[in-house]
Tab-separated table of C-alpha atoms in Angstrom:
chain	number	residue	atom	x	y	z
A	171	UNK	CA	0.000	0.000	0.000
A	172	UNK	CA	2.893	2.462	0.712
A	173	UNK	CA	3.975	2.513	-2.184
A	174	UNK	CA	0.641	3.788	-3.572
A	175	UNK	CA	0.567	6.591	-2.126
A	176	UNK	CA	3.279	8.972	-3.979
A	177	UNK	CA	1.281	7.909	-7.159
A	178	UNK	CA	-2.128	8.934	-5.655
A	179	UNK	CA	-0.910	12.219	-4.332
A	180	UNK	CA	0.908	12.965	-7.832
A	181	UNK	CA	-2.622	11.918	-9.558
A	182	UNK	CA	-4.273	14.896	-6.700
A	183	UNK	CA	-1.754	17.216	-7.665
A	184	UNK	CA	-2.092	16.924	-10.972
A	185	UNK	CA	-5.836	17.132	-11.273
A	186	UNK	CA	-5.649	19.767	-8.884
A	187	UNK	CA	-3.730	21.798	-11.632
A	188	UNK	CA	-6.063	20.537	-14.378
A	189	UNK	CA	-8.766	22.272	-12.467
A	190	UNK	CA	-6.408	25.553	-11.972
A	191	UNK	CA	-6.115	25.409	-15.251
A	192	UNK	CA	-9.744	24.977	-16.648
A	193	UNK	CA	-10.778	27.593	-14.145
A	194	UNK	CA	-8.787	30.164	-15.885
A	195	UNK	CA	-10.024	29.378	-18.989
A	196	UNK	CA	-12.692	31.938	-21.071
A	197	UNK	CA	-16.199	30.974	-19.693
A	198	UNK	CA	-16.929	30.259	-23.594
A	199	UNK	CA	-14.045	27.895	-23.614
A	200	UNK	CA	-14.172	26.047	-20.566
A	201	UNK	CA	-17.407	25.242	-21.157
A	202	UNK	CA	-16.395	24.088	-24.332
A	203	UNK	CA	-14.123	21.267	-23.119
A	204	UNK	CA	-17.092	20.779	-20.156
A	205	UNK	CA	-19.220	19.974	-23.100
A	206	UNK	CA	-17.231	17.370	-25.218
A	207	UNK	CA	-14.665	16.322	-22.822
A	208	UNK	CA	-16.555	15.752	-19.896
A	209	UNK	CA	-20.003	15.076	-21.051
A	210	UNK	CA	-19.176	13.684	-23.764
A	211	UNK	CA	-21.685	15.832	-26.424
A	212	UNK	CA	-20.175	16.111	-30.286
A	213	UNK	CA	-18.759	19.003	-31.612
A	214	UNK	CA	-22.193	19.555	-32.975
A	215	UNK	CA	-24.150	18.494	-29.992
A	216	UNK	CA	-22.153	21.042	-27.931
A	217	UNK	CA	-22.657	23.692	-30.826
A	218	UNK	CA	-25.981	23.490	-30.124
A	219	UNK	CA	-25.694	24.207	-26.226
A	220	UNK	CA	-23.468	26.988	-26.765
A	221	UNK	CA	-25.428	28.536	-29.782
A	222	UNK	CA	-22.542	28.195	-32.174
A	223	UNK	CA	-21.631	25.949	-35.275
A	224	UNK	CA	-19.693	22.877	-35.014
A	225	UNK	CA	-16.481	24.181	-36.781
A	226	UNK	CA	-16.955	27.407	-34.127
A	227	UNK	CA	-17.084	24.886	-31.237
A	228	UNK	CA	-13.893	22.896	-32.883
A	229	UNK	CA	-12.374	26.313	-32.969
A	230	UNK	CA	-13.247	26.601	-29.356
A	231	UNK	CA	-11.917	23.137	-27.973
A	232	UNK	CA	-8.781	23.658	-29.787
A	233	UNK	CA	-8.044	27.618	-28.435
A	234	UNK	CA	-9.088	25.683	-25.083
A	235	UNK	CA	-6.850	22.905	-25.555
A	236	UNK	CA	-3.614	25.028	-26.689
A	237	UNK	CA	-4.490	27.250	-23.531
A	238	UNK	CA	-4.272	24.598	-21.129
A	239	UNK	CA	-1.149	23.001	-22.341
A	240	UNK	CA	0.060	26.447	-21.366
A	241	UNK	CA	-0.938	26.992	-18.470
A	242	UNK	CA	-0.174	23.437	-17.337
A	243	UNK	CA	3.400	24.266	-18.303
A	244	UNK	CA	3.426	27.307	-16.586
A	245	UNK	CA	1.794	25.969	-13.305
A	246	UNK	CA	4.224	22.431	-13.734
A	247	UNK	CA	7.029	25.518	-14.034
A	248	UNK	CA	6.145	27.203	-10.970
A	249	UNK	CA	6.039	23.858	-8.777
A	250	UNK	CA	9.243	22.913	-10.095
């Protein structure tokens, strides 16, 4: 069981900064990723939520995704 437990604190910390992360997001963004990664809606599906067209939403995710491998770098950065 010990030696569990530097995994599971190193899976905390990093979701921990995944949340940092997503809260720093736009609003229209975040809920972007909300929408596909989390609940799992198509690009289309989530267009619809957001009142936007799929290729907006795929514009979106990606501005979302290339934000958060930033800011993931930056926070990784500042534990280091």
């Amino acid at each position: 069981p010990a030696p569990l437990a530097p995994a599971l604190l190193e899976a905390e910390d990093r979701a921990a900064a995944e949340r940092a992360a997503l809260a720093r997001l736009p609003e229209r963004q975040r809920a972007a990723i909300a929408l596909t990664v989390y609940d799992g809606l198509s690009h289309a599906e989530a267009g619809l939520v957001l009142d936007v067209s799929a290729d907006a939403l795929e514009s979106l995710v990606a501005r979302a995704r290339r934000a958060l491998r930033i800011l993931l770098a930056d926070l990784k950065e500042d534990a280091a």
